[in-house]
CSV table of C-alpha atoms in Angstrom, one decimal:
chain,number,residue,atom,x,y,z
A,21,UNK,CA,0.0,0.0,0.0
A,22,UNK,CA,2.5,2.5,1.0
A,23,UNK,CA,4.2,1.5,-2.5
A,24,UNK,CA,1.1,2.3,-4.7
A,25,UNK,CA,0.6,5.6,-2.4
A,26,UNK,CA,3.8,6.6,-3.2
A,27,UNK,CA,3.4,6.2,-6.9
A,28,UNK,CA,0.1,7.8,-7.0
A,29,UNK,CA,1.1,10.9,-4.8
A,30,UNK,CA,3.7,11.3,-7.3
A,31,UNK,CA,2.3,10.7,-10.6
A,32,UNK,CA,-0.6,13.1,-9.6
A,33,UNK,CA,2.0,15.4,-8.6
A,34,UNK,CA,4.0,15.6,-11.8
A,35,UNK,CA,2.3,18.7,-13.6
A,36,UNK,CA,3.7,20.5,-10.5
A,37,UNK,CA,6.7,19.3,-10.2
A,38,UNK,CA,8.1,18.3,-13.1
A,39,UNK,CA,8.5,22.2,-15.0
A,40,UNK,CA,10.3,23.0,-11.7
A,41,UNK,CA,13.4,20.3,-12.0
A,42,UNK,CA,12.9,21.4,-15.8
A,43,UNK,CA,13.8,25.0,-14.7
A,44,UNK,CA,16.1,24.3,-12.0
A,45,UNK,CA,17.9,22.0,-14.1
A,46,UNK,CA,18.7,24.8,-16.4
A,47,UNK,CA,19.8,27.3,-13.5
A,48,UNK,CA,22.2,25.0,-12.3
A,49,UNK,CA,23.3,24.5,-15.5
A,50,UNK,CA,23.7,28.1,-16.1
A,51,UNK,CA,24.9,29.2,-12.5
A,52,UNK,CA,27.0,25.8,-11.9
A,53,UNK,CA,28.1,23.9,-14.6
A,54,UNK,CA,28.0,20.6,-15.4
A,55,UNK,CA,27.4,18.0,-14.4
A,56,UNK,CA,23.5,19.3,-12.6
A,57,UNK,CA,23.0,16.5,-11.0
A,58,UNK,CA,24.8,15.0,-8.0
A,59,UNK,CA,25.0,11.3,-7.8
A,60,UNK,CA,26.2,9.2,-4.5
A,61,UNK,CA,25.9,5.6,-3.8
A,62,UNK,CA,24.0,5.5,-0.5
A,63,UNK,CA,22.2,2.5,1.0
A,64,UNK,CA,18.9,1.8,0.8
A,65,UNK,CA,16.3,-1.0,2.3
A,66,UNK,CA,18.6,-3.6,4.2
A,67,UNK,CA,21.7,-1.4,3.0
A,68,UNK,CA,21.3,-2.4,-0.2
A,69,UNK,CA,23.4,0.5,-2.5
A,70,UNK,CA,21.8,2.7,-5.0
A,71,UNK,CA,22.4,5.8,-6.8
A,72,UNK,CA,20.8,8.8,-4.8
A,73,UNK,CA,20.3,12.3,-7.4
A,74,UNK,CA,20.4,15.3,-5.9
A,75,UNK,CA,20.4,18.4,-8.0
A,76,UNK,CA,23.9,19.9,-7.5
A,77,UNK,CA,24.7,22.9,-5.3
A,78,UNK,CA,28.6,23.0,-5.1
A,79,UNK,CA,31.4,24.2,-7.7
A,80,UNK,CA,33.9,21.9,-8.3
A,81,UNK,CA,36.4,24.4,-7.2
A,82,UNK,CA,40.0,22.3,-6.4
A,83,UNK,CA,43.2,23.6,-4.8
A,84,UNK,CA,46.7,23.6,-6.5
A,85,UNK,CA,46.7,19.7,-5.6
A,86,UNK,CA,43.4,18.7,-7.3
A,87,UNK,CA,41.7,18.3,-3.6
A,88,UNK,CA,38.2,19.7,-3.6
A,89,UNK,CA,38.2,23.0,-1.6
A,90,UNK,CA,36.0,23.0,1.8
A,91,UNK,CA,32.4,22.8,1.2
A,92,UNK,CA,31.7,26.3,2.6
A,93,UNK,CA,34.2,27.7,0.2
A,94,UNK,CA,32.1,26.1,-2.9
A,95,UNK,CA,28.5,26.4,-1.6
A,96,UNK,CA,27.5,29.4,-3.6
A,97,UNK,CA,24.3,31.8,-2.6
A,98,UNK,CA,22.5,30.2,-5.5
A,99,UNK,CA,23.7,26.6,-4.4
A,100,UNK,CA,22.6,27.8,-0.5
A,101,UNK,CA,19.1,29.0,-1.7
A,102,UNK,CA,18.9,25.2,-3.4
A,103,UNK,CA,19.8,23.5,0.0
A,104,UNK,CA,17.5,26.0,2.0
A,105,UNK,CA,14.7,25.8,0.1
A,106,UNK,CA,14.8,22.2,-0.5
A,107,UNK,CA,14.7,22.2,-3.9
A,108,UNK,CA,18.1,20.3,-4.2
A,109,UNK,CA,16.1,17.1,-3.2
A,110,UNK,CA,13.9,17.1,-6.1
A,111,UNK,CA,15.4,14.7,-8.3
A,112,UNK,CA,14.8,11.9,-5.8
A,113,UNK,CA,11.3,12.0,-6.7
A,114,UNK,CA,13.4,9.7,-9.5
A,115,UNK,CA,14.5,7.7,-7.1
A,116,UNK,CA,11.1,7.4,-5.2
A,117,UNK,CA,9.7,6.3,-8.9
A,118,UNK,CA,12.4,3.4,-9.5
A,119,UNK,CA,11.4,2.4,-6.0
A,120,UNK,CA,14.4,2.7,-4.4
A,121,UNK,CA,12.8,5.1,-1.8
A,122,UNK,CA,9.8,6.3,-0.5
A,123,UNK,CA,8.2,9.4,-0.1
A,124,UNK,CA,8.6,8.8,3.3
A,125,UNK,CA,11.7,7.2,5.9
A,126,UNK,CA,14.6,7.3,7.5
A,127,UNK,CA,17.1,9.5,5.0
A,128,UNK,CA,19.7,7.8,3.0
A,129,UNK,CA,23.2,7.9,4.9
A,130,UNK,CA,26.9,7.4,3.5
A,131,UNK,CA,27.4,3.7,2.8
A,132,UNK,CA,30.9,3.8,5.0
A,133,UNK,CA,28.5,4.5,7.9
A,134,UNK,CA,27.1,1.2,7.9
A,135,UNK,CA,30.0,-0.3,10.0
A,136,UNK,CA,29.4,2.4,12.8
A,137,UNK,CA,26.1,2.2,13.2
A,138,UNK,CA,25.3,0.0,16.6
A,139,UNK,CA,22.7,-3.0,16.0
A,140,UNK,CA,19.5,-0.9,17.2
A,141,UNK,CA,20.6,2.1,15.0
A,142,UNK,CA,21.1,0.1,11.8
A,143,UNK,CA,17.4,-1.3,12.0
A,144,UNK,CA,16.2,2.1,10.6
A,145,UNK,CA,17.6,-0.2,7.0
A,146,UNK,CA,14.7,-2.2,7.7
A,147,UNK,CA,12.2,0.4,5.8
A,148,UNK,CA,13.0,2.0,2.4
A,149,UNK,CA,14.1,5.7,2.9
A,150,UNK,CA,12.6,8.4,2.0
A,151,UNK,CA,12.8,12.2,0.9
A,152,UNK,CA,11.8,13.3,4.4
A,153,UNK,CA,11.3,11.3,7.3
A,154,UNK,CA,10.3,11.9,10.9
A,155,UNK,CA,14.0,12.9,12.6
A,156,UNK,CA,13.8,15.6,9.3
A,157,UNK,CA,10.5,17.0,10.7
A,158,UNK,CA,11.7,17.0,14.7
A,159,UNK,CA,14.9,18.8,14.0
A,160,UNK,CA,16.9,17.9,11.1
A,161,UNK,CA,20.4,18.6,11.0
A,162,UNK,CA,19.5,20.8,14.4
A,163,UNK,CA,19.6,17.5,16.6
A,164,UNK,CA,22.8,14.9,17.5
A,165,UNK,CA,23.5,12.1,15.1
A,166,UNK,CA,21.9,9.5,18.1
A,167,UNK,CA,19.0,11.6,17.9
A,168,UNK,CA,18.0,11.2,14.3
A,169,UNK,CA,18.4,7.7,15.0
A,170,UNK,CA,16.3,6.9,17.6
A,171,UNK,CA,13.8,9.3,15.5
A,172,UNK,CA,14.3,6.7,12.4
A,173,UNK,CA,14.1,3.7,14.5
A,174,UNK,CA,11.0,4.8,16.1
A,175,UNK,CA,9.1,5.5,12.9
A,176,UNK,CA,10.3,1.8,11.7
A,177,UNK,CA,8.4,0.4,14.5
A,178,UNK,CA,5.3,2.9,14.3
A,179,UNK,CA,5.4,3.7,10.8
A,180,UNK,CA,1.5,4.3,9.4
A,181,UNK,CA,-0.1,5.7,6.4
A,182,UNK,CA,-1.7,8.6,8.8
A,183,UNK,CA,1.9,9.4,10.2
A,184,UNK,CA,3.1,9.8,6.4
A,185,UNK,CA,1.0,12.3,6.0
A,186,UNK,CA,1.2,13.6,8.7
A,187,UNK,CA,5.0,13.7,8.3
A,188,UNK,CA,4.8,15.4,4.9
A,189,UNK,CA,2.7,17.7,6.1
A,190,UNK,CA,5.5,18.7,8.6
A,191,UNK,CA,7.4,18.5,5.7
A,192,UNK,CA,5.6,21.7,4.0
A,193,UNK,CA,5.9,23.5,7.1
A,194,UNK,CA,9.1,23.0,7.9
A,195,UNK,CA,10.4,23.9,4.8
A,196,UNK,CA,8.9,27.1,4.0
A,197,UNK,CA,10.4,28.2,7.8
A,198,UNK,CA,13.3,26.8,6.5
A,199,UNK,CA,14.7,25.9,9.9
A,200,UNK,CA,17.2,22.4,11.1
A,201,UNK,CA,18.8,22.8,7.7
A,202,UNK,CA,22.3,22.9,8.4
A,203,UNK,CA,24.3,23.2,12.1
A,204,UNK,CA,25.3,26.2,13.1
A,205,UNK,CA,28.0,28.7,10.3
A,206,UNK,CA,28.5,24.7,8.6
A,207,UNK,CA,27.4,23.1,5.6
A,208,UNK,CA,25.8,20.0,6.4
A,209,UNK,CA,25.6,17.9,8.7
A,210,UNK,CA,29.2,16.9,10.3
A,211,UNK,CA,30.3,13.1,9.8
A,212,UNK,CA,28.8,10.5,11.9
A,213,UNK,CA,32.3,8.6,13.6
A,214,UNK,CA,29.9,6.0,15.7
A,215,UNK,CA,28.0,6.3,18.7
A,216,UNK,CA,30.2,6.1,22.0
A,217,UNK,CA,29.7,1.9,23.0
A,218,UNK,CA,29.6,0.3,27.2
């Protein structure tokens, strides 16, 4: 059910949607560069990988040795507007169409964070993820890495069609105050090294 809801929701959706990535795909194009999309291996449902798109909203700006420069140095204000408004996620309504995601669920990590999560936090692989999710609606990128995980395990074991909605709903809210989206003067969230272990 929450398969053929997903589908639906986004199908019905398309007229909406679908001019905006147009659009946006064109102002990145324009303002960034190629390639517009950003594409990561992340893992999905029971850590299997796929390919998560993101529209992109660095440069690829390198120093004298070819390293990438810090992210803050190649977030520009177009790339921040992306990431604040959201926007930057709509390609995954791509992903959520393949099936490799859901509208709704925990969000898709770094694979190499798989070997640092502790048994209880790697269950939240036992759903799909999703675009937003319920530690995304109750702080974000505001609250502690053990945080968002007991968040995303909670909604494994309570997940409902009602809280969906009522989690994109949040969703809505949330983004047009535009709050949790990065810590505090960073980009991002900071690296997840492992919960501290008895």
């Amino acid at each position: 059910m929450k398969r053929v809801l997903d589908l639906i929701f986004v199908v019905l959706i398309a007229p909406l949607w679908m001019p905006i990535v147009g659009v946006l795909a064109l102002l990145v194009r324009v303002r960034l560069g190629r390639p517009v999309l950003f594409r990561q291996v992340r893992p999905g449902f029971r850590g299997q990988p796929f390919q998560l798109l993101k529209f992109r909203s660095m440069t690829e700006d390198r120093d004298s040795r070819g390293n990438y420069l810090p992210n803050e140095e190649r977030l520009t204000r177009f790339g921040g507007w992306l990431r604040s408004s959201s926007l930057d996620e709509l390609p995954e309504l791509l992903n959520v169409l393949r099936g490799e995601m859901s509208l709704v669920g925990p969000r898709p990590l770094l694979v190499q964070y798989l070997s640092r999560y502790t048994p209880e936090q790697a269950r939240r692989h036992e759903v799909k993820p999703g675009i937003t999710g319920w530690a995304q609606v109750n702080g974000r990128n505001a609250i502690s890495w053990e945080e968002k995980f007991e968040l995303d395990v909670w909604y494994v074991d309570h997940q409902t069609i009602w809280l969906d909605l009522r989690i994109l709903w949040l969703t809505v809210w949330g983004v047009l105050r535009r709050r949790g989206i990065n810590p505090a003067g960073k980009v991002g969230a900071p690296e997840f090294m492992g919960s501290a272990r008895e």
